[in-house]
mmCIF file of C-alpha atoms (C1' of nucleotides) in Angstrom:
data_model
loop_
_atom_site.group_PDB
_atom_site.id
_atom_site.type_symbol
_atom_site.label_atom_id
_atom_site.label_comp_id
_atom_site.label_asym_id
_atom_site.label_seq_id
_atom_site.Cartn_x
_atom_site.Cartn_y
_atom_site.Cartn_z
ATOM 1 C CA MET Z 29 73.133 132.818 181.554
ATOM 2 C CA THR Z 30 73.581 131.411 178.087
ATOM 3 C CA GLY Z 31 73.190 127.741 177.332
ATOM 4 C CA LEU Z 32 76.924 127.444 176.868
ATOM 5 C CA ALA Z 33 77.715 129.017 180.233
ATOM 6 C CA ALA Z 34 75.199 126.705 181.905
ATOM 7 C CA LEU Z 35 76.860 123.724 180.255
ATOM 8 C CA LEU Z 36 80.331 124.740 181.401
ATOM 9 C CA THR Z 37 79.346 125.438 184.993
ATOM 10 C CA GLY Z 38 77.864 121.959 185.416
ATOM 11 C CA GLY Z 39 79.684 118.693 185.972
ATOM 12 C CA VAL Z 40 82.809 118.164 183.910
ATOM 13 C CA VAL Z 41 81.689 114.860 182.386
ATOM 14 C CA ALA Z 42 78.401 116.351 181.184
ATOM 15 C CA ALA Z 43 80.306 119.389 179.957
ATOM 16 C CA ALA Z 44 82.695 117.185 177.988
ATOM 17 C CA ARG Z 45 79.848 115.411 176.241
ATOM 18 C CA GLY Z 46 78.076 118.702 175.629
ATOM 19 C CA LEU Z 47 81.128 120.244 173.972
ATOM 20 C CA LEU Z 48 81.110 117.574 171.276
ATOM 21 C CA GLY Z 49 79.720 118.958 168.038
ATOM 22 C CA LEU Z 50 80.219 122.590 169.053
ATOM 23 C CA ARG Z 51 82.422 124.889 167.005
ATOM 24 C CA LEU Z 52 85.779 126.226 168.180
ATOM 25 C CA ARG Z 53 87.173 129.281 166.426
ATOM 26 C CA SER Z 54 90.576 130.967 166.603
ATOM 27 C CA GLU Z 55 91.641 134.337 165.231
ATOM 28 C CA ILE Z 56 95.382 134.371 165.798
ATOM 29 C CA GLY Z 57 98.086 136.018 163.733
ATOM 30 C CA GLY Z 58 95.453 137.597 161.497
ATOM 31 C CA VAL Z 59 94.155 134.168 160.523
ATOM 32 C CA ALA Z 60 90.713 132.739 161.274
ATOM 33 C CA CYS Z 61 90.259 128.989 161.678
ATOM 34 C CA GLU Z 62 87.294 126.961 162.838
ATOM 35 C CA VAL Z 63 86.615 123.316 163.696
ATOM 36 C CA ILE Z 64 83.827 121.096 164.995
ATOM 37 C CA LEU Z 65 84.926 119.425 168.218
ATOM 38 C CA THR Z 66 84.917 115.660 167.752
ATOM 39 C CA GLU Z 67 86.971 114.264 170.639
ATOM 40 C CA VAL Z 68 87.345 115.407 174.253
ATOM 41 C CA GLU Z 69 88.351 114.112 177.683
ATOM 42 C CA ALA Z 70 87.022 115.097 181.107
ATOM 43 C CA TYR Z 71 89.445 115.852 183.935
ATOM 44 C CA GLY Z 72 88.258 116.499 187.476
ATOM 45 C CA GLY Z 73 89.955 118.371 190.274
ATOM 46 C CA ALA Z 74 90.995 117.119 193.693
ATOM 47 C CA ASP Z 75 88.922 113.986 193.049
ATOM 48 C CA ASP Z 76 90.820 112.937 189.918
ATOM 49 C CA PRO Z 77 94.420 111.668 190.288
ATOM 50 C CA ALA Z 78 94.951 112.026 186.524
ATOM 51 C CA SER Z 79 94.112 115.744 186.547
ATOM 52 C CA HIS Z 80 96.705 118.492 186.530
ATOM 53 C CA ALA Z 81 94.661 120.104 189.300
ATOM 54 C CA PHE Z 82 94.968 117.077 191.584
ATOM 55 C CA GLY Z 83 97.964 118.451 193.461
ATOM 56 C CA GLY Z 84 96.466 121.897 193.937
ATOM 57 C CA PRO Z 85 97.277 125.162 192.167
ATOM 58 C CA GLY Z 86 100.767 125.736 190.831
ATOM 59 C CA ASN Z 87 102.512 127.717 188.161
ATOM 60 C CA ARG Z 88 101.502 125.605 185.193
ATOM 61 C CA ASN Z 89 97.859 124.976 186.089
ATOM 62 C CA ALA Z 90 96.919 128.392 187.521
ATOM 63 C CA SER Z 91 94.373 129.121 184.806
ATOM 64 C CA MET Z 92 92.627 125.848 185.581
ATOM 65 C CA PHE Z 93 91.457 127.450 188.820
ATOM 66 C CA GLY Z 94 89.815 130.332 186.977
ATOM 67 C CA PRO Z 95 86.140 130.657 186.021
ATOM 68 C CA ALA Z 96 84.336 128.287 183.683
ATOM 69 C CA GLY Z 97 85.064 129.155 180.072
ATOM 70 C CA THR Z 98 88.735 129.895 180.699
ATOM 71 C CA LEU Z 99 91.179 128.413 178.198
ATOM 72 C CA TYR Z 100 93.883 126.346 179.905
ATOM 73 C CA VAL Z 101 96.889 125.686 177.643
ATOM 74 C CA TYR Z 102 99.867 123.649 178.809
ATOM 75 C CA ARG Z 103 102.968 122.255 177.176
ATOM 76 C CA SER Z 104 103.004 118.507 176.687
ATOM 77 C CA TYR Z 105 106.207 116.474 176.631
ATOM 78 C CA GLY Z 106 108.168 119.672 176.239
ATOM 79 C CA VAL Z 107 107.082 119.917 172.630
ATOM 80 C CA HIS Z 108 103.367 120.323 172.044
ATOM 81 C CA TRP Z 109 100.608 122.591 173.310
ATOM 82 C CA CYS Z 110 97.297 121.180 174.536
ATOM 83 C CA MET Z 111 94.009 123.048 175.050
ATOM 84 C CA ASN Z 112 91.455 122.624 177.809
ATOM 85 C CA VAL Z 113 88.134 124.268 178.596
ATOM 86 C CA VAL Z 114 87.862 125.060 182.309
ATOM 87 C CA THR Z 115 84.496 123.983 183.739
ATOM 88 C CA GLY Z 116 82.589 124.033 187.010
ATOM 89 C CA ALA Z 117 82.535 126.546 189.816
ATOM 90 C CA ARG Z 118 85.496 128.893 190.132
ATOM 91 C CA GLY Z 119 88.337 127.227 192.012
ATOM 92 C CA ARG Z 120 87.037 123.718 191.431
ATOM 93 C CA ALA Z 121 89.569 123.337 188.628
ATOM 94 C CA SER Z 122 87.966 120.732 186.431
ATOM 95 C CA ALA Z 123 88.582 120.943 182.700
ATOM 96 C CA VAL Z 124 87.895 119.307 179.350
ATOM 97 C CA LEU Z 125 90.882 118.433 177.155
ATOM 98 C CA LEU Z 126 90.211 119.150 173.479
ATOM 99 C CA ARG Z 127 91.660 116.185 171.604
ATOM 100 C CA ALA Z 128 90.386 116.451 168.035
ATOM 101 C CA GLY Z 129 88.213 118.382 165.623
ATOM 102 C CA ARG Z 130 87.080 118.507 162.040
ATOM 103 C CA PRO Z 131 88.126 121.564 160.006
ATOM 104 C CA LEU Z 132 85.314 123.912 159.033
ATOM 105 C CA ALA Z 133 87.232 127.022 157.937
ATOM 106 C CA GLY Z 134 90.830 128.034 157.358
ATOM 107 C CA GLU Z 135 91.914 124.514 156.464
ATOM 108 C CA GLU Z 136 94.630 125.847 154.174
ATOM 109 C CA HIS Z 137 96.144 127.799 157.074
ATOM 110 C CA MET Z 138 95.992 124.654 159.191
ATOM 111 C CA ARG Z 139 97.960 122.754 156.565
ATOM 112 C CA HIS Z 140 100.536 125.527 156.518
ATOM 113 C CA ARG Z 141 100.853 125.608 160.313
ATOM 114 C CA ARG Z 142 101.069 121.839 160.502
ATOM 115 C CA GLY Z 143 103.552 121.613 157.660
ATOM 116 C CA ARG Z 144 101.623 118.770 156.045
ATOM 117 C CA ALA Z 145 98.354 118.021 154.284
ATOM 118 C CA ASP Z 146 97.002 115.247 156.511
ATOM 119 C CA CYS Z 147 96.424 114.740 160.245
ATOM 120 C CA LEU Z 148 95.494 118.382 160.762
ATOM 121 C CA CYS Z 149 93.344 118.226 163.893
ATOM 122 C CA ASN Z 150 93.285 114.632 165.165
ATOM 123 C CA GLY Z 151 95.191 114.777 168.432
ATOM 124 C CA PRO Z 152 95.486 117.465 171.117
ATOM 125 C CA GLY Z 153 98.908 118.704 170.035
ATOM 126 C CA ARG Z 154 97.923 118.745 166.377
ATOM 127 C CA LEU Z 155 94.651 120.546 167.064
ATOM 128 C CA ALA Z 156 96.359 123.317 169.011
ATOM 129 C CA GLN Z 157 99.034 123.718 166.354
ATOM 130 C CA ALA Z 158 96.476 123.814 163.521
ATOM 131 C CA LEU Z 159 94.541 126.559 165.315
ATOM 132 C CA GLY Z 160 97.701 128.520 166.124
ATOM 133 C CA VAL Z 161 97.179 128.158 169.868
ATOM 134 C CA SER Z 162 100.165 128.257 172.248
ATOM 135 C CA GLY Z 163 100.954 129.281 175.803
ATOM 136 C CA GLU Z 164 100.224 132.875 174.848
ATOM 137 C CA GLN Z 165 96.510 132.072 174.917
ATOM 138 C CA ASP Z 166 96.619 130.362 178.304
ATOM 139 C CA GLY Z 167 94.164 132.006 180.687
ATOM 140 C CA THR Z 168 92.140 133.800 178.024
ATOM 141 C CA SER Z 169 88.346 133.536 177.958
ATOM 142 C CA LEU Z 170 86.578 131.364 175.419
ATOM 143 C CA PHE Z 171 83.771 133.925 175.479
ATOM 144 C CA ASP Z 172 86.049 136.849 174.574
ATOM 145 C CA GLY Z 173 88.697 135.383 172.260
ATOM 146 C CA PRO Z 174 91.080 135.144 170.559
ATOM 147 C CA VAL Z 175 89.820 131.580 170.855
ATOM 148 C CA TRP Z 176 86.044 131.208 171.027
ATOM 149 C CA LEU Z 177 83.539 128.501 171.779
ATOM 150 C CA LEU Z 178 80.633 129.330 169.508
ATOM 151 C CA THR Z 179 77.054 128.959 170.637
ATOM 152 C CA GLY Z 180 74.458 127.516 168.324
ATOM 153 C CA PRO Z 181 73.188 124.080 167.427
ATOM 154 C CA ALA Z 182 75.685 121.283 167.889
ATOM 155 C CA ALA Z 183 76.448 118.924 165.043
ATOM 156 C CA GLY Z 184 74.575 115.670 165.545
ATOM 157 C CA GLY Z 185 76.142 112.235 165.667
ATOM 158 C CA GLN Z 186 76.835 109.185 167.777
ATOM 159 C CA VAL Z 187 78.869 109.621 170.961
ATOM 160 C CA VAL Z 188 81.288 106.850 171.943
ATOM 161 C CA ALA Z 189 82.888 106.741 175.403
ATOM 162 C CA GLY Z 190 86.207 105.112 176.261
ATOM 163 C CA PRO Z 191 89.223 105.340 178.579
ATOM 164 C CA ARG Z 192 91.404 108.430 178.615
ATOM 165 C CA VAL Z 193 94.565 108.306 176.555
ATOM 166 C CA GLY Z 194 98.145 108.547 177.749
ATOM 167 C CA ILE Z 195 97.594 108.495 181.507
ATOM 168 C CA THR Z 196 98.572 105.988 184.166
ATOM 169 C CA ARG Z 197 96.479 107.058 187.169
ATOM 170 C CA ALA Z 198 92.687 106.604 187.220
ATOM 171 C CA ALA Z 199 93.073 105.101 183.768
ATOM 172 C CA ASP Z 200 89.864 103.094 184.172
ATOM 173 C CA ARG Z 201 87.489 106.060 184.065
ATOM 174 C CA PRO Z 202 85.670 106.126 180.696
ATOM 175 C CA TRP Z 203 85.926 109.888 180.391
ATOM 176 C CA ARG Z 204 87.030 110.143 176.777
ATOM 177 C CA PHE Z 205 84.262 110.949 174.344
ATOM 178 C CA ARG Z 206 84.283 110.842 170.564
ATOM 179 C CA LEU Z 207 81.632 112.140 168.211
ATOM 180 C CA ILE Z 208 80.993 110.020 165.142
ATOM 181 C CA LEU Z 209 79.610 112.453 162.592
ATOM 182 C CA PRO Z 210 77.128 111.204 159.973
ATOM 183 C CA GLY Z 211 78.966 109.946 156.911
ATOM 184 C CA GLY Z 212 82.267 109.495 158.668
ATOM 185 C "C1'" DA F 25 99.887 97.984 159.330
ATOM 186 C "C1'" DC F 26 102.501 98.240 163.458
ATOM 187 C "C1'" DG F 27 105.975 99.055 167.043
ATOM 188 C "C1'" DA F 28 110.196 101.267 168.877
ATOM 189 C "C1'" DG F 29 112.579 105.321 169.988
ATOM 190 C "C1'" DG F 30 113.803 110.172 170.161
ATOM 191 C "C1'" DA F 31 112.699 115.107 170.757
ATOM 192 C "C1'" DT F 32 112.359 118.546 174.401
ATOM 193 C "C1'" DG F 33 111.002 121.598 178.642
ATOM 194 C "C1'" DC F 34 108.678 122.026 182.733
ATOM 195 C "C1'" DT F 35 106.946 120.257 187.307
ATOM 196 C "C1'" DC F 36 107.385 117.741 191.245
ATOM 197 C "C1'" DT F 37 109.979 114.459 194.384
ATOM 198 C "C1'" DG R 6 116.303 112.721 188.263
ATOM 199 C "C1'" DA R 7 111.840 110.880 186.936
ATOM 200 C "C1'" DG R 8 107.700 111.483 184.627
ATOM 201 C "C1'" DC R 9 104.828 113.142 181.588
ATOM 202 C "C1'" DA R 10 96.878 114.432 179.228
ATOM 203 C "C1'" DT R 11 102.250 113.790 172.383
ATOM 204 C "C1'" DC R 12 103.877 113.382 167.740
ATOM 205 C "C1'" DC R 13 106.960 112.104 164.114
ATOM 206 C "C1'" DT R 14 110.170 109.105 161.699
ATOM 207 C "C1'" DC R 15 112.105 105.052 160.589
ATOM 208 C "C1'" DG R 16 112.576 100.179 161.055
ATOM 209 C "C1'" DT R 17 110.232 95.580 160.300
ATOM 210 C "C1'" DC R 18 106.471 92.347 158.754
#
DNA sequence: ACGAGGATGCTCT
DNA sequence: GAGCATCCTCGTC
């Protein structure tokens, strides 16, 4: 088992923290883009009222019940797409929401996809749009593409925990993690 | 800088 | 019919 697989099959909170600083790469529409993950949130399963998996499997969240390393993409507010990394044992349905990243490659394509020069990857909807990710990639494996989590040394920095954003239930759990990279 | 409001589609009650 | 794991634009201060 690789270090990444071991990370993803552990607890979702530890997995969330461990994903910070790792690289996420997409090769979609003939375009390659890559970011460093800088903000994530942990979502549990039946034990977490804020999680999409709380009510059991359904049409939208089916991929959340797949194996660790599955990409779970859902539509938010009818408008945006949001990406999650499925973690834990198969069927446990915990996942890490990818909220923000820092562009490493393909930044020009991100600007084109976003239709603007700023705010490329800060926010779950923006990050997915910048990387070209939509519902088409829901259920794919982050080990096989077209969206990959890349192994290798994580970028160092200070990790700050806080409450999850935009939820009403279990809002007190400090399961949002941000990575403050050196120099900003 | 900051807050209000609208867009828009799917899931669940 | 309500409620979203959001983002953008346009008012004010």
